[in-house]
Amino acid sequence: QERLVQSGGGWVQPGGSLRLSCTTSGGTFNTYSMGWYRQAPGKEREYVSAGRRNGDTWYADAVKGRFTIYRDNDKNTEYLQMNSLKPEDTAVYYCAARLDSVPGPYAYWGQGTQVTVSS
């Protein structure tokens, strides 16, 4: 069973930056497509970004141009760099993974990390 461990997050003022990390416990990170989702209080979980092993990336319109997803295969880690943060970015952020060769829903999820953007 794959395990995803998240780190990063916290509190930041509007306009600030944070970086989230998601590290897999197994040795098969470079076979995964990775994604990020978030869930704000009282709202459903929503898609934020995704990245495939070949470097293709996608972003939700709400974060495009401000967030960047990237990976370090040597560290088995996916990152989400978040810049120009807004109060509406406040949410619990989750990373997810699935085999890149098997399209479909994500099979593994991180524990979630809180991001709070406020003055």
Tab-separated table of N, CA, C and O in Angstrom:
chain	number	residue	atom	x	y	z
A	1	GLN	N	0.840	-1.184	0.000
A	1	GLN	CA	0.000	0.000	0.000
A	1	GLN	C	0.882	1.243	0.000
A	1	GLN	O	1.728	1.405	0.861
A	2	GLU	N	0.670	2.083	-0.992
A	2	GLU	CA	1.452	3.315	-1.069
A	2	GLU	C	1.001	4.304	-0.002
A	2	GLU	O	-0.181	4.371	0.349
A	3	ARG	N	1.948	5.054	0.509
A	3	ARG	CA	1.634	6.066	1.520
A	3	ARG	C	2.189	7.401	1.048
A	3	ARG	O	3.357	7.496	0.655
A	4	LEU	N	1.344	8.430	1.082
A	4	LEU	CA	1.756	9.771	0.699
A	4	LEU	C	1.836	10.631	1.951
A	4	LEU	O	0.867	10.712	2.713
A	5	VAL	N	2.965	11.268	2.163
A	5	VAL	CA	3.162	12.098	3.346
A	5	VAL	C	3.342	13.546	2.896
A	5	VAL	O	4.268	13.865	2.145
A	6	GLN	N	2.464	14.410	3.388
A	6	GLN	CA	2.500	15.801	3.013
A	6	GLN	C	3.225	16.650	4.056
A	6	GLN	O	3.232	16.311	5.257
A	7	SER	N	3.803	17.735	3.589
A	7	SER	CA	4.410	18.715	4.478
A	7	SER	C	4.276	20.088	3.823
A	7	SER	O	3.925	20.211	2.653
A	8	GLY	N	4.585	21.097	4.619
A	8	GLY	CA	4.415	22.461	4.147
A	8	GLY	C	3.092	23.007	4.619
A	8	GLY	O	2.439	22.454	5.491
A	9	GLY	N	2.652	24.071	4.026
A	9	GLY	CA	1.418	24.678	4.445
A	9	GLY	C	1.630	25.623	5.609
A	9	GLY	O	2.743	25.910	6.018
A	10	GLY	N	0.503	26.109	6.175
A	10	GLY	CA	0.576	27.028	7.286
A	10	GLY	C	-0.207	28.290	7.001
A	10	GLY	O	-1.139	28.301	6.189
A	11	TRP	N	0.216	29.375	7.655
A	11	TRP	CA	-0.471	30.657	7.525
A	11	TRP	C	0.415	31.624	6.758
A	11	TRP	O	1.643	31.675	6.962
A	12	VAL	N	-0.222	32.410	5.889
A	12	VAL	CA	0.504	33.405	5.126
A	12	VAL	C	-0.420	34.575	4.832
A	12	VAL	O	-1.644	34.397	4.752
A	13	GLN	N	0.126	35.736	4.704
A	13	GLN	CA	-0.668	36.912	4.361
A	13	GLN	C	-1.002	36.910	2.867
A	13	GLN	O	-0.275	36.315	2.063
A	14	PRO	N	-2.069	37.591	2.475
A	14	PRO	CA	-2.394	37.686	1.043
A	14	PRO	C	-1.206	38.222	0.254
A	14	PRO	O	-0.524	39.151	0.689
A	15	GLY	N	-0.984	37.610	-0.888
A	15	GLY	CA	0.163	37.972	-1.714
A	15	GLY	C	1.406	37.162	-1.427
A	15	GLY	O	2.381	37.227	-2.176
A	16	GLY	N	1.379	36.398	-0.349
A	16	GLY	CA	2.537	35.599	0.027
A	16	GLY	C	2.625	34.289	-0.731
A	16	GLY	O	1.812	33.991	-1.616
A	17	SER	N	3.627	33.499	-0.351
A	17	SER	CA	3.903	32.227	-1.016
A	17	SER	C	4.063	31.103	-0.010
A	17	SER	O	4.504	31.329	1.123
A	18	LEU	N	3.718	29.916	-0.445
A	18	LEU	CA	3.946	28.696	0.316
A	18	LEU	C	4.277	27.578	-0.663
A	18	LEU	O	3.877	27.628	-1.824
A	19	ARG	N	4.988	26.571	-0.159
A	19	ARG	CA	5.250	25.391	-0.965
A	19	ARG	C	4.802	24.150	-0.207
A	19	ARG	O	5.199	23.947	0.944
A	20	LEU	N	4.006	23.352	-0.875
A	20	LEU	CA	3.564	22.080	-0.315
A	20	LEU	C	4.387	20.951	-0.920
A	20	LEU	O	4.765	21.012	-2.090
A	21	SER	N	4.639	19.932	-0.108
A	21	SER	CA	5.386	18.763	-0.561
A	21	SER	C	4.560	17.506	-0.330
A	21	SER	O	3.767	17.433	0.612
A	22	CYS	N	4.782	16.543	-1.183
A	22	CYS	CA	4.085	15.257	-1.063
A	22	CYS	C	5.097	14.175	-1.421
A	22	CYS	O	5.521	14.083	-2.579
A	23	THR	N	5.457	13.369	-0.449
A	23	THR	CA	6.493	12.357	-0.622
A	23	THR	C	5.884	10.965	-0.535
A	23	THR	O	5.100	10.675	0.379
A	24	THR	N	6.233	10.115	-1.489
A	24	THR	CA	5.731	8.745	-1.461
A	24	THR	C	6.696	7.845	-0.701
A	24	THR	O	7.902	8.072	-0.704
A	25	SER	N	6.129	6.821	-0.070
A	25	SER	CA	6.946	5.950	0.773
A	25	SER	C	7.586	4.824	-0.021
A	25	SER	O	8.610	4.271	0.398
A	26	GLY	N	6.987	4.457	-1.152
A	26	GLY	CA	7.516	3.367	-1.939
A	26	GLY	C	8.576	3.838	-2.918
A	26	GLY	O	8.942	4.998	-2.945
A	27	GLY	N	9.051	2.952	-3.715
A	27	GLY	CA	10.099	3.288	-4.657
A	27	GLY	C	9.610	3.440	-6.074
A	27	GLY	O	10.404	3.357	-7.012
A	28	THR	N	8.312	3.720	-6.240
A	28	THR	CA	7.737	3.741	-7.584
A	28	THR	C	7.212	5.121	-7.949
A	28	THR	O	6.347	5.241	-8.808
A	29	PHE	N	7.742	6.156	-7.320
A	29	PHE	CA	7.237	7.513	-7.561
A	29	PHE	C	7.282	7.870	-9.032
A	29	PHE	O	6.370	8.512	-9.543
A	30	ASN	N	8.344	7.464	-9.726
A	30	ASN	CA	8.477	7.892	-11.113
A	30	ASN	C	7.515	7.181	-12.061
A	30	ASN	O	7.534	7.440	-13.268
A	31	THR	N	6.671	6.311	-11.524
A	31	THR	CA	5.618	5.700	-12.348
A	31	THR	C	4.265	6.376	-12.142
A	31	THR	O	3.285	5.988	-12.759
A	32	TYR	N	4.235	7.377	-11.283
A	32	TYR	CA	2.971	7.985	-10.894
A	32	TYR	C	2.670	9.276	-11.642
A	32	TYR	O	3.559	10.061	-11.954
A	33	SER	N	1.361	9.503	-11.869
A	33	SER	CA	0.829	10.827	-12.094
A	33	SER	C	0.394	11.358	-10.742
A	33	SER	O	-0.112	10.597	-9.902
A	34	MET	N	0.615	12.633	-10.534
A	34	MET	CA	0.313	13.231	-9.239
A	34	MET	C	-0.691	14.353	-9.404
A	34	MET	O	-0.759	15.010	-10.451
A	35	GLY	N	-1.438	14.595	-8.338
A	35	GLY	CA	-2.412	15.672	-8.378
A	35	GLY	C	-2.540	16.352	-7.041
A	35	GLY	O	-2.097	15.831	-6.014
A	36	TRP	N	-3.118	17.535	-7.093
A	36	TRP	CA	-3.415	18.288	-5.873
A	36	TRP	C	-4.885	18.694	-5.899
A	36	TRP	O	-5.405	19.141	-6.936
A	37	TYR	N	-5.529	18.559	-4.743
A	37	TYR	CA	-6.910	18.973	-4.555
A	37	TYR	C	-6.969	19.818	-3.289
A	37	TYR	O	-6.025	19.811	-2.479
A	38	ARG	N	-8.067	20.509	-3.115
A	38	ARG	CA	-8.243	21.284	-1.881
A	38	ARG	C	-9.718	21.282	-1.484
A	38	ARG	O	-10.600	21.110	-2.313
A	39	GLN	N	-9.920	21.464	-0.200
A	39	GLN	CA	-11.280	21.521	0.320
A	39	GLN	C	-11.380	22.646	1.335
A	39	GLN	O	-10.709	22.603	2.374
A	40	ALA	N	-12.190	23.628	1.012
A	40	ALA	CA	-12.430	24.751	1.907
A	40	ALA	C	-13.587	24.412	2.835
A	40	ALA	O	-14.422	23.558	2.518
A	41	PRO	N	-13.673	25.090	3.978
A	41	PRO	CA	-14.764	24.803	4.919
A	41	PRO	C	-16.126	24.959	4.254
A	41	PRO	O	-16.399	25.966	3.598
A	42	GLY	N	-16.963	23.945	4.429
A	42	GLY	CA	-18.307	24.005	3.888
A	42	GLY	C	-18.412	23.779	2.398
A	42	GLY	O	-19.504	23.893	1.826
A	43	LYS	N	-17.296	23.443	1.755
A	43	LYS	CA	-17.308	23.233	0.304
A	43	LYS	C	-16.818	21.837	-0.036
A	43	LYS	O	-16.177	21.170	0.774
A	44	GLU	N	-17.103	21.423	-1.265
A	44	GLU	CA	-16.630	20.132	-1.710
A	44	GLU	C	-15.158	20.218	-2.112
A	44	GLU	O	-14.639	21.281	-2.431
A	45	ARG	N	-14.518	19.057	-2.110
A	45	ARG	CA	-13.142	19.003	-2.565
A	45	ARG	C	-13.074	19.383	-4.035
A	45	ARG	O	-13.903	18.940	-4.835
A	46	GLU	N	-12.094	20.190	-4.398
A	46	GLU	CA	-11.963	20.631	-5.773
A	46	GLU	C	-10.558	20.398	-6.299
A	46	GLU	O	-9.580	20.426	-5.552
A	47	TYR	N	-10.505	20.195	-7.585
A	47	TYR	CA	-9.241	19.963	-8.268
A	47	TYR	C	-8.420	21.260	-8.309
A	47	TYR	O	-8.957	22.342	-8.508
A	48	VAL	N	-7.102	21.106	-8.134
A	48	VAL	CA	-6.200	22.251	-8.187
A	48	VAL	C	-5.208	22.113	-9.335
A	48	VAL	O	-5.057	23.017	-10.159
A	49	SER	N	-4.514	20.973	-9.386
A	49	SER	CA	-3.456	20.825	-10.371
A	49	SER	C	-3.123	19.354	-10.541
A	49	SER	O	-3.436	18.532	-9.671
A	50	ALA	N	-2.494	19.021	-11.662
A	50	ALA	CA	-2.048	17.653	-11.899
A	50	ALA	C	-0.785	17.674	-12.735
A	50	ALA	O	-0.540	18.613	-13.504
A	51	GLY	N	0.003	16.626	-12.586
A	51	GLY	CA	1.226	16.514	-13.360
A	51	GLY	C	1.534	15.068	-13.679
A	51	GLY	O	1.374	14.194	-12.827
A	52	ARG	N	1.926	14.827	-14.914
A	52	ARG	CA	2.275	13.469	-15.321
A	52	ARG	C	3.787	13.281	-15.305
A	52	ARG	O	4.544	14.252	-15.258
A	53	ARG	N	4.215	12.057	-15.389
A	53	ARG	CA	5.640	11.747	-15.312
A	53	ARG	C	6.410	12.311	-16.494
A	53	ARG	O	7.620	12.521	-16.405
A	54	ASN	N	5.720	12.579	-17.615
A	54	ASN	CA	6.427	13.140	-18.782
A	54	ASN	C	6.570	14.653	-18.713
A	54	ASN	O	7.106	15.270	-19.629
A	55	GLY	N	6.086	15.243	-17.610
A	55	GLY	CA	6.228	16.676	-17.436
A	55	GLY	C	4.992	17.491	-17.783
A	55	GLY	O	4.958	18.702	-17.520
A	56	ASP	N	3.986	16.873	-18.383
A	56	ASP	CA	2.746	17.594	-18.669
A	56	ASP	C	2.100	18.046	-17.360
A	56	ASP	O	2.086	17.302	-16.384
A	57	THR	N	1.573	19.250	-17.376
A	57	THR	CA	0.923	19.780	-16.182
A	57	THR	C	-0.401	20.457	-16.559
A	57	THR	O	-0.567	20.940	-17.681
A	58	TRP	N	-1.306	20.480	-15.591
A	58	TRP	CA	-2.603	21.128	-15.765
A	58	TRP	C	-2.949	21.887	-14.492
A	58	TRP	O	-2.519	21.509	-13.395
A	59	TYR	N	-3.760	22.930	-14.658
A	59	TYR	CA	-4.136	23.752	-13.521
A	59	TYR	C	-5.603	24.151	-13.624
A	59	TYR	O	-6.125	24.400	-14.727
A	60	ALA	N	-6.238	24.265	-12.469
A	60	ALA	CA	-7.565	24.847	-12.430
A	60	ALA	C	-7.446	26.331	-12.773
A	60	ALA	O	-6.439	26.983	-12.486
A	61	ASP	N	-8.476	26.871	-13.381
A	61	ASP	CA	-8.447	28.279	-13.772
A	61	ASP	C	-8.178	29.198	-12.583
A	61	ASP	O	-7.512	30.226	-12.714
A	62	ALA	N	-8.669	28.809	-11.408
A	62	ALA	CA	-8.537	29.666	-10.230
A	62	ALA	C	-7.097	29.846	-9.782
A	62	ALA	O	-6.784	30.814	-9.082
A	63	VAL	N	-6.218	28.931	-10.174
A	63	VAL	CA	-4.835	29.000	-9.700
A	63	VAL	C	-3.834	29.174	-10.837
A	63	VAL	O	-2.638	29.351	-10.583
A	64	LYS	N	-4.296	29.133	-12.055
A	64	LYS	CA	-3.398	29.210	-13.208
A	64	LYS	C	-2.609	30.507	-13.168
A	64	LYS	O	-3.151	31.588	-12.923
A	65	GLY	N	-1.313	30.383	-13.395
A	65	GLY	CA	-0.437	31.549	-13.361
A	65	GLY	C	0.096	31.880	-11.987
A	65	GLY	O	1.015	32.696	-11.848
A	66	ARG	N	-0.452	31.261	-10.947
A	66	ARG	CA	0.008	31.513	-9.579
A	66	ARG	C	0.623	30.269	-8.947
A	66	ARG	O	1.525	30.386	-8.123
A	67	PHE	N	0.125	29.111	-9.290
A	67	PHE	CA	0.611	27.853	-8.716
A	67	PHE	C	1.438	27.100	-9.751
A	67	PHE	O	1.151	27.154	-10.950
A	68	THR	N	2.429	26.356	-9.255
A	68	THR	CA	3.244	25.521	-10.129
A	68	THR	C	3.421	24.149	-9.504
A	68	THR	O	3.826	24.048	-8.339
A	69	ILE	N	3.125	23.116	-10.276
A	69	ILE	CA	3.336	21.745	-9.827
A	69	ILE	C	4.618	21.225	-10.473
A	69	ILE	O	4.866	21.453	-11.650
A	70	TYR	N	5.450	20.564	-9.680
A	70	TYR	CA	6.663	19.995	-10.240
A	70	TYR	C	7.118	18.855	-9.360
A	70	TYR	O	6.668	18.723	-8.227
A	71	ARG	N	8.006	18.030	-9.881
A	71	ARG	CA	8.428	16.842	-9.143
A	71	ARG	C	9.945	16.710	-9.107
A	71	ARG	O	10.648	17.228	-9.969
A	72	ASP	N	10.398	15.990	-8.084
A	72	ASP	CA	11.798	15.611	-7.963
A	72	ASP	C	11.815	14.098	-7.815
A	72	ASP	O	11.556	13.571	-6.727
A	73	ASN	N	12.117	13.402	-8.890
A	73	ASN	CA	12.070	11.937	-8.846
A	73	ASN	C	13.113	11.353	-7.892
A	73	ASN	O	12.894	10.299	-7.297
A	74	ASP	N	14.231	12.031	-7.734
A	74	ASP	CA	15.270	11.524	-6.827
A	74	ASP	C	14.813	11.544	-5.375
A	74	ASP	O	15.291	10.765	-4.547
A	75	LYS	N	13.898	12.450	-5.068
A	75	LYS	CA	13.401	12.579	-3.697
A	75	LYS	C	12.004	11.983	-3.528
A	75	LYS	O	11.406	12.100	-2.459
A	76	ASN	N	11.483	11.353	-4.589
A	76	ASN	CA	10.126	10.780	-4.537
A	76	ASN	C	9.101	11.811	-4.074
A	76	ASN	O	8.176	11.485	-3.306
A	77	THR	N	9.250	13.022	-4.531
A	77	THR	CA	8.434	14.116	-4.002
A	77	THR	C	7.836	14.964	-5.110
A	77	THR	O	8.506	15.296	-6.093
A	78	GLU	N	6.558	15.300	-4.909
A	78	GLU	CA	5.855	16.236	-5.760
A	78	GLU	C	5.658	17.521	-4.963
A	78	GLU	O	5.410	17.486	-3.760
A	79	TYR	N	5.784	18.647	-5.647
A	79	TYR	CA	5.646	19.934	-4.992
A	79	TYR	C	4.517	20.747	-5.623
A	79	TYR	O	4.211	20.602	-6.809
A	80	LEU	N	3.951	21.615	-4.801
A	80	LEU	CA	3.020	22.611	-5.308
A	80	LEU	C	3.491	23.962	-4.772
A	80	LEU	O	3.350	24.243	-3.576
A	81	GLN	N	4.088	24.731	-5.652
A	81	GLN	CA	4.525	26.081	-5.291
A	81	GLN	C	3.357	27.031	-5.493
A	81	GLN	O	2.800	27.105	-6.595
A	82	MET	N	2.994	27.741	-4.444
A	82	MET	CA	1.832	28.624	-4.481
A	82	MET	C	2.280	30.057	-4.236
A	82	MET	O	2.804	30.370	-3.157
A	83	ASN	N	2.101	30.885	-5.233
A	83	ASN	CA	2.473	32.299	-5.145
A	83	ASN	C	1.239	33.181	-5.252
A	83	ASN	O	0.171	32.726	-5.671
A	84	SER	N	1.414	34.432	-4.869
A	84	SER	CA	0.310	35.408	-4.951
A	84	SER	C	-0.961	34.852	-4.320
A	84	SER	O	-2.057	34.926	-4.895
A	85	LEU	N	-0.806	34.308	-3.141
A	85	LEU	CA	-1.934	33.644	-2.489
A	85	LEU	C	-3.028	34.634	-2.119
A	85	LEU	O	-2.758	35.797	-1.767
A	86	LYS	N	-4.256	34.136	-2.187
A	86	LYS	CA	-5.441	34.935	-1.907
A	86	LYS	C	-6.224	34.296	-0.767
A	86	LYS	O	-6.109	33.084	-0.537
A	87	PRO	N	-7.029	35.066	-0.067
A	87	PRO	CA	-7.834	34.468	1.015
A	87	PRO	C	-8.686	33.300	0.525
A	87	PRO	O	-8.895	32.330	1.277
A	88	GLU	N	-9.138	33.345	-0.698
A	88	GLU	CA	-9.964	32.253	-1.219
A	88	GLU	C	-9.167	30.980	-1.504
A	88	GLU	O	-9.756	29.946	-1.845
A	89	ASP	N	-7.856	31.043	-1.367
A	89	ASP	CA	-7.046	29.830	-1.469
A	89	ASP	C	-7.015	29.057	-0.152
A	89	ASP	O	-6.457	27.957	-0.083
A	90	THR	N	-7.573	29.633	0.892
A	90	THR	CA	-7.601	28.963	2.190
A	90	THR	C	-8.371	27.655	2.092
A	90	THR	O	-9.521	27.624	1.652
A	91	ALA	N	-7.718	26.569	2.493
A	91	ALA	CA	-8.330	25.243	2.383
A	91	ALA	C	-7.368	24.211	2.953
A	91	ALA	O	-6.198	24.516	3.225
A	92	VAL	N	-7.866	23.004	3.099
A	92	VAL	CA	-6.992	21.855	3.336
A	92	VAL	C	-6.608	21.301	1.968
A	92	VAL	O	-7.482	21.027	1.139
A	93	TYR	N	-5.320	21.167	1.759
A	93	TYR	CA	-4.806	20.705	0.468
A	93	TYR	C	-4.396	19.237	0.578
A	93	TYR	O	-3.742	18.831	1.556
A	94	TYR	N	-4.761	18.475	-0.441
A	94	TYR	CA	-4.466	17.052	-0.482
A	94	TYR	C	-3.678	16.721	-1.753
A	94	TYR	O	-4.033	17.186	-2.835
A	95	CYS	N	-2.653	15.898	-1.598
A	95	CYS	CA	-2.006	15.371	-2.787
A	95	CYS	C	-2.560	13.977	-3.074
A	95	CYS	O	-3.124	13.321	-2.187
A	96	ALA	N	-2.408	13.547	-4.316
A	96	ALA	CA	-2.940	12.260	-4.735
A	96	ALA	C	-2.022	11.661	-5.792
A	96	ALA	O	-1.306	12.388	-6.480
A	97	ALA	N	-2.081	10.344	-5.917
A	97	ALA	CA	-1.223	9.651	-6.873
A	97	ALA	C	-1.966	8.495	-7.521
A	97	ALA	O	-2.859	7.884	-6.919
A	98	ARG	N	-1.604	8.216	-8.742
A	98	ARG	CA	-2.098	7.029	-9.434
A	98	ARG	C	-1.014	6.618	-10.422
A	98	ARG	O	-0.154	7.431	-10.785
A	99	LEU	N	-1.079	5.395	-10.862
A	99	LEU	CA	-0.141	4.947	-11.882
A	99	LEU	C	-0.366	5.749	-13.161
A	99	LEU	O	-1.501	5.879	-13.628
A	100	ASP	N	0.702	6.269	-13.702
A	100	ASP	CA	0.605	7.089	-14.908
A	100	ASP	C	0.032	6.295	-16.078
A	100	ASP	O	-0.639	6.849	-16.940
A	101	SER	N	0.274	4.995	-16.090
A	101	SER	CA	-0.164	4.150	-17.202
A	101	SER	C	-1.611	3.707	-17.080
A	101	SER	O	-2.138	3.049	-17.987
A	102	VAL	N	-2.252	4.042	-15.963
A	102	VAL	CA	-3.628	3.597	-15.722
A	102	VAL	C	-4.517	4.812	-15.512
A	102	VAL	O	-4.653	5.287	-14.373
A	103	PRO	N	-5.120	5.356	-16.561
A	103	PRO	CA	-6.006	6.511	-16.387
A	103	PRO	C	-7.170	6.178	-15.466
A	103	PRO	O	-7.631	5.034	-15.411
A	104	GLY	N	-7.624	7.176	-14.766
A	104	GLY	CA	-8.747	6.949	-13.868
A	104	GLY	C	-8.565	7.733	-12.599
A	104	GLY	O	-7.733	8.625	-12.509
A	105	PRO	N	-9.373	7.424	-11.587
A	105	PRO	CA	-9.281	8.164	-10.322
A	105	PRO	C	-7.955	7.901	-9.611
A	105	PRO	O	-7.312	6.861	-9.812
A	106	TYR	N	-7.591	8.840	-8.779
A	106	TYR	CA	-6.382	8.679	-7.980
A	106	TYR	C	-6.590	7.551	-6.970
A	106	TYR	O	-7.645	7.422	-6.357
A	107	ALA	N	-5.536	6.768	-6.806
A	107	ALA	CA	-5.621	5.601	-5.931
A	107	ALA	C	-5.135	5.881	-4.522
A	107	ALA	O	-5.563	5.209	-3.571
A	108	TYR	N	-4.248	6.833	-4.395
A	108	TYR	CA	-3.632	7.104	-3.097
A	108	TYR	C	-3.758	8.590	-2.774
A	108	TYR	O	-3.654	9.437	-3.660
A	109	TRP	N	-3.929	8.848	-1.468
A	109	TRP	CA	-4.125	10.228	-1.017
A	109	TRP	C	-3.254	10.525	0.185
A	109	TRP	O	-3.018	9.662	1.037
A	110	GLY	N	-2.798	11.793	0.244
A	110	GLY	CA	-2.083	12.250	1.414
A	110	GLY	C	-3.039	12.593	2.543
A	110	GLY	O	-4.261	12.552	2.391
A	111	GLN	N	-2.462	12.956	3.672
A	111	GLN	CA	-3.261	13.195	4.873
A	111	GLN	C	-3.899	14.586	4.890
A	111	GLN	O	-4.767	14.850	5.725
A	112	GLY	N	-3.477	15.451	4.003
A	112	GLY	CA	-4.001	16.806	3.979
A	112	GLY	C	-3.153	17.746	4.809
A	112	GLY	O	-2.583	17.363	5.831
A	113	THR	N	-3.079	18.997	4.346
A	113	THR	CA	-2.348	20.018	5.084
A	113	THR	C	-3.094	21.341	4.957
A	113	THR	O	-3.594	21.689	3.886
A	114	GLN	N	-3.169	22.073	6.049
A	114	GLN	CA	-3.946	23.304	6.085
A	114	GLN	C	-3.139	24.466	5.517
A	114	GLN	O	-1.965	24.653	5.858
A	115	VAL	N	-3.792	25.235	4.655
A	115	VAL	CA	-3.246	26.490	4.145
A	115	VAL	C	-4.243	27.587	4.501
A	115	VAL	O	-5.426	27.502	4.152
A	116	THR	N	-3.762	28.591	5.216
A	116	THR	CA	-4.612	29.707	5.609
A	116	THR	C	-4.006	31.002	5.097
A	116	THR	O	-2.839	31.295	5.383
A	117	VAL	N	-4.794	31.748	4.347
A	117	VAL	CA	-4.346	33.016	3.784
A	117	VAL	C	-5.233	34.122	4.372
A	117	VAL	O	-6.428	34.183	4.090
A	118	SER	N	-4.634	34.934	5.207
A	118	SER	CA	-5.401	36.004	5.828
A	118	SER	C	-4.454	37.081	6.320
A	118	SER	O	-3.261	36.838	6.526
A	119	SER	N	-5.007	38.251	6.533
A	119	SER	CA	-4.212	39.355	7.061
A	119	SER	C	-4.463	39.507	8.554
A	119	SER	O	-3.884	40.382	9.185
